[in-house]
Coordinates of C-alpha atoms (C1' of nucleotides) in Angstrom, one line a residue:
Chain A
M331 CA 13.9 61.8 40.0
N332 CA 15.0 61.9 43.5
G333 CA 13.4 58.6 44.1
T334 CA 15.2 57.2 41.0
K335 CA 18.5 58.6 42.2
L336 CA 18.0 57.1 45.6
D337 CA 17.0 53.8 44.0
H338 CA 20.2 53.9 42.0
D339 CA 22.2 54.7 45.0
E340 CA 20.7 51.9 46.9
D341 CA 21.2 49.5 44.1
A342 CA 24.9 50.5 43.8
A343 CA 25.3 50.3 47.6
A344 CA 23.7 46.9 47.6
A345 CA 26.0 45.7 44.9
L346 CA 28.9 46.9 47.0
R347 CA 27.7 45.2 50.1
Q348 CA 27.7 41.9 48.3
T349 CA 31.4 42.2 48.0
S350 CA 33.8 42.6 50.9
L351 CA 34.3 46.2 50.0
R352 CA 33.4 49.1 52.1
V353 CA 30.4 51.1 50.9
T354 CA 31.8 54.6 50.5
K355 CA 30.0 57.5 48.8
Q356 CA 32.9 57.8 46.3
R357 CA 32.4 54.2 45.1
V358 CA 28.6 54.5 45.0
A359 CA 29.0 57.6 42.8
V360 CA 31.5 56.0 40.5
L361 CA 29.2 52.9 40.1
E362 CA 26.4 55.4 39.4
A363 CA 28.4 57.4 36.9
V364 CA 29.4 54.3 34.9
R365 CA 25.8 53.0 34.9
D366 CA 24.5 56.3 33.6
H367 CA 27.2 56.8 31.0
P368 CA 28.3 53.4 29.5
H369 CA 31.8 53.3 27.9
T370 CA 33.0 56.5 29.5
D371 CA 36.6 57.1 30.1
T372 CA 38.0 58.0 33.5
E373 CA 38.1 61.7 32.9
T374 CA 34.3 61.7 32.2
V375 CA 33.7 59.6 35.3
I376 CA 35.6 62.0 37.4
R377 CA 33.5 64.9 36.0
S378 CA 30.2 63.0 36.6
V379 CA 31.1 62.0 40.1
R380 CA 32.1 65.6 41.0
E381 CA 28.5 66.7 40.2
S382 CA 27.4 65.1 43.4
L383 CA 30.8 65.0 45.2
P384 CA 32.7 68.1 44.1
A385 CA 35.8 67.2 46.2
V386 CA 36.6 63.7 45.0
S387 CA 40.2 63.3 44.0
H388 CA 41.0 61.8 40.7
Q389 CA 43.0 59.1 42.5
A390 CA 39.8 58.0 44.4
V391 CA 38.1 57.5 41.1
Y392 CA 41.0 55.6 39.6
D393 CA 41.2 53.4 42.7
S394 CA 37.4 52.8 42.7
L395 CA 37.4 51.9 39.0
H396 CA 40.2 49.4 39.5
T397 CA 38.7 47.9 42.6
L398 CA 35.2 47.7 41.2
T399 CA 36.6 46.0 38.1
E400 CA 38.6 43.6 40.2
V401 CA 35.5 42.4 42.1
G402 CA 33.5 42.2 38.9
L403 CA 31.1 45.0 39.3
L404 CA 32.6 46.8 36.3
R405 CA 34.3 45.8 33.1
C406 CA 37.1 47.7 31.6
I407 CA 37.6 48.0 27.8
K408 CA 40.5 49.6 26.0
P409 CA 39.9 49.6 22.2
S410 CA 43.2 50.3 20.3
G411 CA 44.1 53.9 20.6
S412 CA 41.6 54.6 23.3
V413 CA 42.1 55.3 27.0
A414 CA 40.4 53.0 29.5
R415 CA 36.6 52.9 29.3
Y416 CA 34.3 51.3 31.8
E417 CA 30.8 49.7 31.6
R418 CA 28.4 48.2 34.1
R419 CA 27.2 45.4 31.8
I420 CA 29.2 42.5 33.0
G421 CA 28.9 38.7 32.9
D422 CA 27.0 38.6 29.6
N423 CA 30.1 38.4 27.4
H424 CA 28.8 40.9 24.9
H425 CA 31.0 42.6 22.4
H426 CA 31.6 46.1 20.9
L427 CA 31.2 48.1 17.8
V428 CA 33.7 50.9 17.6
C429 CA 33.5 53.8 15.1
R430 CA 36.9 54.6 13.6
S431 CA 35.9 58.2 13.0
C432 CA 34.1 59.4 16.1
S433 CA 35.0 56.7 18.6
L434 CA 31.4 55.9 19.4
I435 CA 31.2 52.5 21.1
V436 CA 28.0 50.4 20.9
D437 CA 27.3 47.1 22.6
V438 CA 26.5 44.0 20.5
D439 CA 25.0 41.0 22.1
C440 CA 26.9 37.8 21.7
T441 CA 24.6 35.3 20.1
I442 CA 27.0 32.5 20.1
G443 CA 26.8 31.7 23.8
Q444 CA 28.7 32.4 27.0
A445 CA 32.4 33.1 27.3
P446 CA 34.6 32.3 25.5
C447 CA 31.9 32.2 22.9
L448 CA 34.4 31.4 20.2
T449 CA 37.2 28.8 20.0
P450 CA 40.2 29.4 17.8
S451 CA 41.2 26.9 15.1
H452 CA 44.4 26.0 16.9
D453 CA 44.6 27.0 20.6
A454 CA 48.4 26.5 20.8
G455 CA 47.9 24.8 24.1
F456 CA 46.4 27.8 25.7
V457 CA 43.7 27.6 28.3
I458 CA 41.3 30.2 26.9
D459 CA 38.7 31.9 29.1
Q460 CA 37.5 34.7 26.9
A461 CA 37.1 35.7 23.3
E462 CA 37.1 39.5 23.0
V463 CA 35.5 40.6 19.8
T464 CA 35.8 44.2 18.6
F465 CA 34.0 45.2 15.4
W466 CA 35.6 48.2 13.7
G467 CA 33.9 50.5 11.2
L468 CA 31.9 53.7 10.8
C469 CA 28.9 54.6 12.8
P470 CA 25.7 55.6 10.9
D471 CA 26.4 59.3 11.3
C472 CA 30.0 59.1 10.2
A473 CA 29.2 56.8 7.4
A474 CA 26.5 59.2 6.2
A475 CA 28.9 62.1 6.6
G476 CA 31.3 60.2 4.3
A477 CA 34.0 60.1 6.8
Q478 CA 37.3 59.6 5.0
L479 CA 39.6 57.2 6.7
T480 CA 43.3 57.3 6.2
G481 CA 45.7 54.6 7.3
D482 CA 46.5 57.0 10.1
D483 CA 43.2 56.3 11.7
Q484 CA 44.7 53.1 12.9
F485 CA 46.5 55.3 15.4
S486 CA 44.1 58.1 16.0
A487 CA 40.8 56.2 16.0
V488 CA 38.9 56.0 19.2
Chain B
M484 CA 73.8 34.1 7.1
N485 CA 75.1 37.2 5.4
G486 CA 73.3 36.1 2.3
T487 CA 70.1 35.6 4.3
K488 CA 70.5 39.0 5.9
L489 CA 71.0 40.6 2.5
D490 CA 68.0 38.7 1.1
H491 CA 65.9 40.0 3.9
D492 CA 67.2 43.5 3.4
E493 CA 66.5 43.2 -0.3
D494 CA 63.0 41.9 0.5
A495 CA 62.3 44.7 2.9
A496 CA 63.7 47.3 0.4
A497 CA 61.5 45.8 -2.4
A498 CA 58.5 46.1 -0.2
L499 CA 59.3 49.7 0.5
R500 CA 59.9 50.5 -3.2
Q501 CA 56.4 49.2 -4.0
T502 CA 55.1 52.1 -1.9
S503 CA 55.8 55.7 -2.5
L504 CA 58.1 55.8 0.4
R505 CA 61.8 56.4 0.3
V506 CA 64.0 53.4 1.0
T507 CA 66.0 54.4 4.0
K508 CA 68.2 52.1 6.1
Q509 CA 66.2 53.0 9.1
R510 CA 63.0 51.8 7.6
V511 CA 64.6 48.7 6.2
A512 CA 66.0 47.9 9.6
V513 CA 62.6 48.4 11.3
L514 CA 60.9 46.2 8.8
E515 CA 63.6 43.6 9.4
A516 CA 63.3 43.8 13.1
V517 CA 59.5 43.3 13.1
R518 CA 59.8 40.4 10.7
D519 CA 62.3 38.7 12.9
H520 CA 60.5 39.4 16.2
P521 CA 56.7 39.3 15.6
H522 CA 54.5 41.0 18.2
T523 CA 57.4 43.1 19.6
D524 CA 56.9 46.4 21.2
T525 CA 58.5 49.7 20.1
E526 CA 61.2 49.5 22.7
T527 CA 62.4 46.1 21.5
V528 CA 62.3 47.2 17.9
I529 CA 64.5 50.1 18.8
R530 CA 67.0 47.8 20.5
S531 CA 67.0 45.4 17.5
V532 CA 67.5 48.2 15.0
R533 CA 70.4 49.6 17.0
E534 CA 72.2 46.3 16.6
S535 CA 72.9 47.2 13.0
L536 CA 72.3 51.0 13.2
P537 CA 73.5 52.1 16.7
A538 CA 72.6 55.7 16.1
V539 CA 68.9 55.5 15.2
S540 CA 66.8 57.8 17.2
H541 CA 63.7 56.5 18.9
Q542 CA 61.7 59.0 17.0
A543 CA 62.9 57.5 13.7
V544 CA 61.6 54.1 14.8
Y545 CA 58.3 55.6 16.0
D546 CA 57.9 57.4 12.7
S547 CA 58.9 54.3 10.7
L548 CA 56.5 52.1 12.5
H549 CA 53.7 54.5 12.0
T550 CA 54.4 55.1 8.3
L551 CA 54.9 51.4 7.6
T552 CA 51.6 50.7 9.3
E553 CA 49.9 53.4 7.3
V554 CA 51.0 52.0 4.0
G555 CA 50.0 48.5 5.1
L556 CA 53.4 46.9 5.5
L557 CA 52.9 46.4 9.2
R558 CA 50.0 45.8 11.5
C559 CA 49.8 47.3 14.9
I560 CA 48.0 45.5 17.7
K561 CA 47.4 46.8 21.2
P562 CA 45.9 44.2 23.5
S563 CA 44.4 45.7 26.6
G564 CA 47.1 46.7 29.0
S565 CA 49.8 46.4 26.5
V566 CA 51.9 48.9 24.7
A567 CA 51.8 48.9 20.9
R568 CA 53.1 45.8 19.2
Y569 CA 53.8 45.3 15.6
E570 CA 53.8 42.4 13.2
R571 CA 54.6 41.8 9.5
R572 CA 51.8 39.3 8.8
I573 CA 49.2 41.5 7.2
G574 CA 46.2 41.1 5.0
D575 CA 45.3 37.7 6.2
N576 CA 43.0 38.8 9.0
H577 CA 44.4 36.5 11.5
H578 CA 43.7 36.8 15.2
H579 CA 45.6 36.5 18.5
L580 CA 45.9 34.5 21.6
V581 CA 47.2 36.4 24.6
C582 CA 48.5 35.0 27.8
R583 CA 47.1 36.9 30.8
S584 CA 50.1 35.8 32.9
C585 CA 53.2 36.3 30.8
S586 CA 51.9 38.4 27.9
L587 CA 52.9 35.9 25.2
I588 CA 51.1 36.5 22.0
V589 CA 50.5 33.8 19.4
D590 CA 48.8 34.1 16.0
V591 CA 45.7 32.1 15.2
D592 CA 44.5 31.7 11.7
C593 CA 41.1 32.9 11.0
T594 CA 39.2 30.0 9.6
I595 CA 36.0 31.8 8.9
G596 CA 37.2 33.8 6.0
Q597 CA 38.5 37.2 5.1
A598 CA 37.7 40.5 7.0
P599 CA 35.5 41.2 8.7
C600 CA 35.2 37.4 9.2
L601 CA 32.4 37.8 11.7
T602 CA 29.2 39.8 11.5
P603 CA 27.5 41.0 14.7
S604 CA 23.9 40.1 15.4
H605 CA 22.9 43.7 15.2
D606 CA 25.2 46.1 13.5
A607 CA 23.5 49.3 14.8
G608 CA 23.8 50.8 11.3
F609 CA 27.6 50.6 11.4
V610 CA 29.6 50.0 8.2
I611 CA 31.9 47.3 9.6
D612 CA 35.3 46.6 8.0
Q613 CA 37.0 44.5 10.6
A614 CA 36.3 42.0 13.4
E615 CA 39.2 41.9 15.7
V616 CA 39.3 38.8 17.9
T617 CA 41.5 38.4 20.9
F618 CA 41.5 35.2 22.8
W619 CA 42.5 35.6 26.4
G620 CA 43.8 32.9 28.6
L621 CA 47.0 31.1 29.8
C622 CA 49.8 29.9 27.6
P623 CA 50.9 26.3 28.1
D624 CA 53.8 27.2 30.3
C625 CA 51.8 29.5 32.6
A626 CA 48.9 27.1 32.8
A627 CA 51.3 24.3 33.7
A628 CA 53.0 26.5 36.3
G629 CA 49.5 27.0 37.8
A630 CA 49.5 30.7 37.3
Q631 CA 47.0 32.2 39.7
L632 CA 45.0 35.0 38.1
T633 CA 43.4 37.7 40.2
G634 CA 41.0 40.3 39.0
D635 CA 43.9 42.6 38.9
D636 CA 45.3 40.9 35.9
Q637 CA 42.7 42.7 33.9
F638 CA 45.0 45.6 34.4
S639 CA 48.4 44.1 34.6
A640 CA 48.0 41.5 31.9
V641 CA 50.1 41.8 28.8
Chain C
dC622 C1' 26.9 55.4 71.2
dT623 C1' 32.1 55.4 71.4
dG624 C1' 36.5 54.2 70.4
dC625 C1' 39.5 51.2 67.5
dT626 C1' 41.4 49.2 63.4
dT627 C1' 42.2 49.2 58.9
dA628 C1' 40.5 50.2 54.4
dT629 C1' 39.9 54.1 51.7
dC630 C1' 40.7 58.9 50.3
dT631 C1' 43.5 63.3 49.6
dT632 C1' 47.4 65.5 48.1
dG633 C1' 51.0 66.0 45.2
dA634 C1' 54.9 64.2 42.9
dA635 C1' 56.4 61.0 39.5
dC636 C1' 56.5 57.8 35.5
dG637 C1' 56.5 56.0 30.8
dA638 C1' 54.8 55.6 26.2
dG639 C1' 54.2 58.4 22.8
dT640 C1' 54.1 63.1 20.4
dC641 C1' 55.6 67.8 18.8
dA642 C1' 58.8 71.0 16.7
dA643 C1' 63.0 72.9 14.6
dG644 C1' 66.9 72.2 12.1
dG645 C1' 70.2 69.1 9.7
dA646 C1' 70.9 65.0 6.6
dA647 C1' 70.1 62.2 2.6
dA648 C1' 66.9 59.9 -1.0
dG649 C1' 65.3 60.5 -5.3
dT650 C1' 64.9 63.6 -9.5
dG651 C1' 66.5 66.2 -13.7
Chain D
dC1021 C1' 76.1 67.4 -9.6
dA1022 C1' 72.8 70.4 -7.7
dC1023 C1' 68.0 70.7 -6.0
dT1024 C1' 63.9 69.6 -3.8
dT1025 C1' 61.5 67.3 -0.5
dT1026 C1' 61.2 63.6 2.6
dC1027 C1' 63.2 61.8 6.4
dC1028 C1' 66.1 61.8 10.6
dT1029 C1' 68.1 63.7 15.0
dT1030 C1' 67.7 66.2 19.1
dG1031 C1' 65.4 67.4 23.0
dA1032 C1' 61.5 69.2 25.1
dC1033 C1' 56.9 68.0 26.3
dT1034 C1' 52.1 65.9 26.9
dC1035 C1' 48.7 62.9 28.9
dG1036 C1' 46.8 59.0 31.2
dT1037 C1' 48.0 56.6 34.9
dT1038 C1' 50.6 55.2 39.1
dC1039 C1' 53.2 55.8 43.5
dA1040 C1' 53.7 57.2 48.3
dA1041 C1' 52.6 59.4 52.7
dG1042 C1' 49.6 61.1 55.7
dA1043 C1' 44.6 62.2 56.9
dT1044 C1' 39.8 60.4 57.0
dA1045 C1' 36.0 57.5 57.7
dA1046 C1' 33.6 52.7 57.3
dG1047 C1' 32.6 48.8 59.9
dC1048 C1' 33.0 46.4 64.1
dA1049 C1' 33.6 45.3 69.2
dG1050 C1' 32.4 46.7 73.5

DNA sequence: CTGCTTATCTTGAACGAGTCAAGGAAAGTG
DNA sequence: CACTTTCCTTGACTCGTTCAAGATAAGCAG
């Protein structure tokens, strides 16, 4: 466990060193937290990070998430109605399944190819670099529980 | 012009009558505003509505947009980093092109079929009802102007 | 190893889109 | 026309996020 933790730390630190960013314990912890809990929101990342670094400020986490996203170590997703969520899987152009009832987010591999993976019928002259696909529906549990969806879920979902 | 305006009003009123909603001038004006300015945010809708109804409260507009979306007369989209935007084209499962530089949003017809129009490779047991596709890139103007995109645009775009 | 420079973090205030709640207005009904 | 219920106005408020100033520490040169 400790070895694993250290490996993770080292891995995170190595990833940071490959950028021009300074390797700080806050950033390593943030990278760790997102790896361990994919699709988590900032609030949860803050809680995770505070398990090992009780004194981190929320601002440090916000800053780290932004910076790490900028340099491409993290990816930020914001499904409609959701706060920002982060994930470590980057560069593979995968997509997401989102449950309208419980907000569960699941990765779906993109079988079409690399970004943008789809091309619109008319591109209106745009230079397109990414096709972001979000599948909306009910997760197995919510579907089984017969979750009733109202139009309002368009606002409250996720 | 006046005839056109009245026609629009009548059309909007008719749409409202087909629901169980009361036909109020605020709702008619909101429906009008969104039809005339697709992909507008709430702030802009408020301004548009106040041209004919100077005294509407922002809450009335927020409520109307929500209610009209619930009954299916409007569709709400929220590209990453953007506030809520509304459009009148509904039920045709079209998608959007979003400019990372100037936030311009353009409709793209879905040529694949009706919702969900795409099926993921593995659905993880989800019951999927919609595939929301957002194409990101640069609009013709921004591409021509050689807009430089930084990683930061992931946050500031739209 | 030490000191320096500059990126990063802490602290705490502030912002903006959106929501909540109470009471008054007006749409639809009989 | 009066009544009921939905809808609107008013104004306070929340929450995720950002801004700004000063303190801290990472990386580097010596």
